[in-house]
PDB file of C-alpha atoms in Angstrom:
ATOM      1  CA  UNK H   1       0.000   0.000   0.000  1.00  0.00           C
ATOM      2  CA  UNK H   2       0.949   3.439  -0.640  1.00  0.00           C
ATOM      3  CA  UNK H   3       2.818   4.477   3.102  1.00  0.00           C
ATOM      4  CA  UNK H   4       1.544   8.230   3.322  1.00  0.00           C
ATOM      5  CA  UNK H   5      -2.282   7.181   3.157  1.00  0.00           C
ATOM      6  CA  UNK H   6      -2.504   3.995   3.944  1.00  0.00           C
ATOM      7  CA  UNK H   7      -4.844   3.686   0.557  1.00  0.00           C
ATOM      8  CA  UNK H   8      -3.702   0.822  -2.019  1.00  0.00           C
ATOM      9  CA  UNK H   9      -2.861   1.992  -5.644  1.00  0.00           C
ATOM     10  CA  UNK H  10      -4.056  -0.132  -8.711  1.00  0.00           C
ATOM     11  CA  UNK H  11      -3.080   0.512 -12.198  1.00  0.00           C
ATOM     12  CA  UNK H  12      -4.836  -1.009 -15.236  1.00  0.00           C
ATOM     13  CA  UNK H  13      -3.068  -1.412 -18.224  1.00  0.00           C
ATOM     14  CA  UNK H  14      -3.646  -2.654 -22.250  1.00  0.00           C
ATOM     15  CA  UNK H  15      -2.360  -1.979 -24.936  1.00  0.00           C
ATOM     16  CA  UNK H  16      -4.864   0.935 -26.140  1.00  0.00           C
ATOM     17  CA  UNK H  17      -6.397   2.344 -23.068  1.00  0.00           C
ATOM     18  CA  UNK H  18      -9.460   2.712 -25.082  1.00  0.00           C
ATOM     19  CA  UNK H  19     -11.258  -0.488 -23.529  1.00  0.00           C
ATOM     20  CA  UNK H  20     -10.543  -2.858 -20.913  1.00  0.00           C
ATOM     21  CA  UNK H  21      -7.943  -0.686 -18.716  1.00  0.00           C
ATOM     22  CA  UNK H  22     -10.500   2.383 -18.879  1.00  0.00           C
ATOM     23  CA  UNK H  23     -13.528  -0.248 -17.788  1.00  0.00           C
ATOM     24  CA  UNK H  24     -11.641  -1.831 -14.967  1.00  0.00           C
ATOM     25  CA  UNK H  25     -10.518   1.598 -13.596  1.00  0.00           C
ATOM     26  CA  UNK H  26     -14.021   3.319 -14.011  1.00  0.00           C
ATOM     27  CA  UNK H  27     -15.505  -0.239 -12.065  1.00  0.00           C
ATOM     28  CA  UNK H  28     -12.820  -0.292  -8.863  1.00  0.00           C
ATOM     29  CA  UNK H  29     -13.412   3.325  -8.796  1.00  0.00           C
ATOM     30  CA  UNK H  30     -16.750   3.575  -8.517  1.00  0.00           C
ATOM     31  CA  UNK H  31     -16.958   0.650  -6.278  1.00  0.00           C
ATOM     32  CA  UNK H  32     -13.963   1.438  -3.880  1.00  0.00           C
ATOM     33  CA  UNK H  33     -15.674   4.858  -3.729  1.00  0.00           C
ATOM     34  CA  UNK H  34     -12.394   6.580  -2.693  1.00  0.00           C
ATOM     35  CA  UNK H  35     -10.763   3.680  -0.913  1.00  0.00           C
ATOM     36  CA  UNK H  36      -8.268   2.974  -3.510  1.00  0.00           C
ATOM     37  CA  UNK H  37      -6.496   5.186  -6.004  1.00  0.00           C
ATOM     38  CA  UNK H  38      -6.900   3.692  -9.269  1.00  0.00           C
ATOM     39  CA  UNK H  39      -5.161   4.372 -12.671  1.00  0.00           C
ATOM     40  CA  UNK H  40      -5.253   2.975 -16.191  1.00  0.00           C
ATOM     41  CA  UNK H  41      -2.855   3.519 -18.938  1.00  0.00           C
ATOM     42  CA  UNK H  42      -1.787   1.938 -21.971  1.00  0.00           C
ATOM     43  CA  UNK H  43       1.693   0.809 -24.207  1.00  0.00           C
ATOM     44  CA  UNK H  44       0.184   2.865 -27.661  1.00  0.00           C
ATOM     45  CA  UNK H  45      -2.789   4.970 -26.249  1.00  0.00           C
ATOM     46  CA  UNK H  46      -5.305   5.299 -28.697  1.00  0.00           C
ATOM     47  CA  UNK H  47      -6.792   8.900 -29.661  1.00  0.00           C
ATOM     48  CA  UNK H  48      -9.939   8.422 -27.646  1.00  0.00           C
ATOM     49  CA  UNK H  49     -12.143   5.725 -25.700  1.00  0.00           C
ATOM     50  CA  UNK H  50     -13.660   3.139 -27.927  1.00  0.00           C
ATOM     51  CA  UNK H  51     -17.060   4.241 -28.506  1.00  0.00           C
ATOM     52  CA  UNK H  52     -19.067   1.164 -27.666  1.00  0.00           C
ATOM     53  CA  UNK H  53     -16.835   0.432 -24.423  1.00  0.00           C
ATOM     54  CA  UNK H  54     -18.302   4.266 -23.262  1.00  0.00           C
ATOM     55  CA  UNK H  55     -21.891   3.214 -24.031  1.00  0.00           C
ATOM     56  CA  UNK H  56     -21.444  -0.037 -22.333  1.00  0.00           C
ATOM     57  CA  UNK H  57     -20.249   1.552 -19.338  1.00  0.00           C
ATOM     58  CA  UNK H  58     -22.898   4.522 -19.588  1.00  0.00           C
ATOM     59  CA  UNK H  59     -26.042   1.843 -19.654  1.00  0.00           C
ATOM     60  CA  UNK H  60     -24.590   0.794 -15.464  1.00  0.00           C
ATOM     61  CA  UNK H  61     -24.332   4.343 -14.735  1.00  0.00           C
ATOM     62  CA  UNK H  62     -20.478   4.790 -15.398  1.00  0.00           C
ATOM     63  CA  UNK H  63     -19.632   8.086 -17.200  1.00  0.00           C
ATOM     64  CA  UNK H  64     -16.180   8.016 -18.893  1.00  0.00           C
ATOM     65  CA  UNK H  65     -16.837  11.121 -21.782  1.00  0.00           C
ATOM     66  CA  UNK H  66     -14.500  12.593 -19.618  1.00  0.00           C
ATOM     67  CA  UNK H  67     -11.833  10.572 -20.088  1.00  0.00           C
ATOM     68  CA  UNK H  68      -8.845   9.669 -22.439  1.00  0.00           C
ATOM     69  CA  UNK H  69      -6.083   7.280 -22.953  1.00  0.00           C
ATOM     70  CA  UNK H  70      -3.161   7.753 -20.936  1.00  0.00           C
ATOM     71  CA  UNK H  71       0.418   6.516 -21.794  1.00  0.00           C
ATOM     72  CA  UNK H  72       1.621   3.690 -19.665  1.00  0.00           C
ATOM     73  CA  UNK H  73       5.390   5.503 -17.629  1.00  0.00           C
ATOM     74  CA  UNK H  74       7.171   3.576 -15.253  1.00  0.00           C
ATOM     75  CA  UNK H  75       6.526   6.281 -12.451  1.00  0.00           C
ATOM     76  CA  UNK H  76       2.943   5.283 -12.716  1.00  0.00           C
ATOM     77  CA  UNK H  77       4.063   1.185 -12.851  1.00  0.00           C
ATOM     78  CA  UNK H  78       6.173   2.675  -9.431  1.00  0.00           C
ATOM     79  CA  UNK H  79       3.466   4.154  -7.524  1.00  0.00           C
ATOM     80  CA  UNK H  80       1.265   1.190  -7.793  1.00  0.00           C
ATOM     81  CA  UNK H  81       0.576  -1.074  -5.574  1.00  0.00           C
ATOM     82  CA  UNK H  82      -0.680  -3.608  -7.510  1.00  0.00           C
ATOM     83  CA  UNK H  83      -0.474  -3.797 -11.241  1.00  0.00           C
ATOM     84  CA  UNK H  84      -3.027  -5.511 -13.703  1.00  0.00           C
ATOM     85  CA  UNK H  85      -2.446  -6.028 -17.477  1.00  0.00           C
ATOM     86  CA  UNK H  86      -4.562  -7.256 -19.980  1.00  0.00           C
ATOM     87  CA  UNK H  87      -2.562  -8.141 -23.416  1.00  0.00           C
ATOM     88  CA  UNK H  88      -0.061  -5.647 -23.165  1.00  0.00           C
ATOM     89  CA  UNK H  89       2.405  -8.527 -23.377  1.00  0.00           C
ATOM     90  CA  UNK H  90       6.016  -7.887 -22.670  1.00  0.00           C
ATOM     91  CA  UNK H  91       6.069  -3.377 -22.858  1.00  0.00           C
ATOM     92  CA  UNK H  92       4.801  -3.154 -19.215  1.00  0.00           C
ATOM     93  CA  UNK H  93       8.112  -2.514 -16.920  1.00  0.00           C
ATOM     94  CA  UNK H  94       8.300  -5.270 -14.601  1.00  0.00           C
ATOM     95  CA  UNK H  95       9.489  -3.862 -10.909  1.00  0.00           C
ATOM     96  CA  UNK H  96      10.336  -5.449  -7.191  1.00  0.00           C
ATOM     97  CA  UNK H  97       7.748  -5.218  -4.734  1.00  0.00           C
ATOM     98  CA  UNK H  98       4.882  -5.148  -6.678  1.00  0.00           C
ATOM     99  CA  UNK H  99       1.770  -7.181  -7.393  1.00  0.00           C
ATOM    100  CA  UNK H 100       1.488  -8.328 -11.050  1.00  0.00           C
ATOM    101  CA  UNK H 101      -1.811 -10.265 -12.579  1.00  0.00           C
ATOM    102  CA  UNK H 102      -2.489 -10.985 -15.837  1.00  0.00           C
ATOM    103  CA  UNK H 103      -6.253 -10.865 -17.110  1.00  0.00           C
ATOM    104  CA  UNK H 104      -6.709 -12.613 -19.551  1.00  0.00           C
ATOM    105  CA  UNK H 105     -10.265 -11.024 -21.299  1.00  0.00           C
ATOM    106  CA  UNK H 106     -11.617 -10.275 -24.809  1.00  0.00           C
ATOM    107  CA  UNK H 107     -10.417  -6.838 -26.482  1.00  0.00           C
ATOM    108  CA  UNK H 108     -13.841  -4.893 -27.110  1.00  0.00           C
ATOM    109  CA  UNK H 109     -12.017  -2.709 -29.942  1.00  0.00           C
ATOM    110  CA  UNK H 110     -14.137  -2.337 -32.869  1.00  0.00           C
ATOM    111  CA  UNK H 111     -17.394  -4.758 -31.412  1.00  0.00           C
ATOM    112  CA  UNK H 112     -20.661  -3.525 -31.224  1.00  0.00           C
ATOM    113  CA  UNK H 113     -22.043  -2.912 -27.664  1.00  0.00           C
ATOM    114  CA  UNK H 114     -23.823  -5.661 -27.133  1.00  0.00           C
ATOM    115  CA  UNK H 115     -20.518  -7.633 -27.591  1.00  0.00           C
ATOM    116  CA  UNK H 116     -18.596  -4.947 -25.229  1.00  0.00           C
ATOM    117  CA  UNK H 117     -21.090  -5.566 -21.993  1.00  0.00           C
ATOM    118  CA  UNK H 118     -19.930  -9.630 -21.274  1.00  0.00           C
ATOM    119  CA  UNK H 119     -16.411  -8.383 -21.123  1.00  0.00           C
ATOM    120  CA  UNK H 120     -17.789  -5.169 -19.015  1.00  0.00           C
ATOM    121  CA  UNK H 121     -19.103  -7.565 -16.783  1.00  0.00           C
ATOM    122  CA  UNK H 122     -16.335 -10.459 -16.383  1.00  0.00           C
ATOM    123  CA  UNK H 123     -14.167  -7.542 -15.617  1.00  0.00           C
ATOM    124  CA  UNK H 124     -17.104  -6.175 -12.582  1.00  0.00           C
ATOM    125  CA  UNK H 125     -16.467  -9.577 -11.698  1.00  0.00           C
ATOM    126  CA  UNK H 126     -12.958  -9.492 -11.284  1.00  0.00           C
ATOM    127  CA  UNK H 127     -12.830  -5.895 -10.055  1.00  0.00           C
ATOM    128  CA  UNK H 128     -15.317  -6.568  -7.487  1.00  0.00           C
ATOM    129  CA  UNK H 129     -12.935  -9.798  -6.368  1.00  0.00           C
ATOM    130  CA  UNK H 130      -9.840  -7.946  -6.004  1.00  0.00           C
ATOM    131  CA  UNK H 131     -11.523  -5.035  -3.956  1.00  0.00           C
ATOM    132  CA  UNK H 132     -12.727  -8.308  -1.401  1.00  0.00           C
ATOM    133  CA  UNK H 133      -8.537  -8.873  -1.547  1.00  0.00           C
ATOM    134  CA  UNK H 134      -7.714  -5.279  -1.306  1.00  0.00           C
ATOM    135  CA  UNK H 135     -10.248  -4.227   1.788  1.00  0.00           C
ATOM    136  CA  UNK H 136     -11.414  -7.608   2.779  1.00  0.00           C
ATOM    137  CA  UNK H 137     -12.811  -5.840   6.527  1.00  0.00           C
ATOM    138  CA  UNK H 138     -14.619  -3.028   4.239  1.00  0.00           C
ATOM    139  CA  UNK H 139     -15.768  -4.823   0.922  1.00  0.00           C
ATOM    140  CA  UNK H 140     -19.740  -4.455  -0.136  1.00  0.00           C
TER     141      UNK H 140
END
């Protein structure tokens, strides 16, 4: 955990940060509600969020117009506490100390939405999971 709050840090990464990482990040978020600092980036950020992946997420109540792919930096591999990829392969920096997993899920790049929400869902699943690991005293 990160030593001045006390608050673990989680950091979602693929390859575009159009899909999966920005799903997984909007999901701990919402459900940590401020208990743990979450990030997403990617290894070759696309221009925007995948369109269908933003509908998907709108349809539970998850607004992410607001947000962008980020580039994946090893000060933000650093800061985390635990770090999650999902098919960026071998770019993501590998450091000492921290957490790795590996999820292995469908890329929703280029489906239509009604492919997008059982990959938005596995990953609820998994989020929901690794907040019981993270908090296990405080999980809903």
């Amino acid at each position: 955990m990160t030593e001045a709050a006390g608050v673990p840090e989680v950091l979602f990464v693929c390859v575009h940060n159009a899909g999966r990482s920005q799903m997984a990040a909007a999901l701990l978020d919402h459900h940590a509600a401020g208990r743990v600092r979450v990030r997403s980036a990617g290894s070759a950020p696309a221009d925007a969020v995948d369109p269908a992946v933003a509908e998907a997420m709108a349809e539970i109540g998850l607004d992410l117009s607001t947000e962008f792919p980020k580039p994946l930096t090893g000060d933000a591999v650093r800061a985390a506490d635990v770090v999650i990829t999902m098919g960026c392969g071998d770019v993501c920096p590998v450091f000492p100390g921290k957490r790795y997993l590996d999820w292995r899920l469908d890329d929703p790049a280029g489906r239509p939405v009604e492919q997008v929400r059982p990959i938005r869902d596995e990953i609820d699943a998994r989020v929901r999971a690794l907040l019981a690991e993270l908090l296990p005293a405080e999980s809903p």
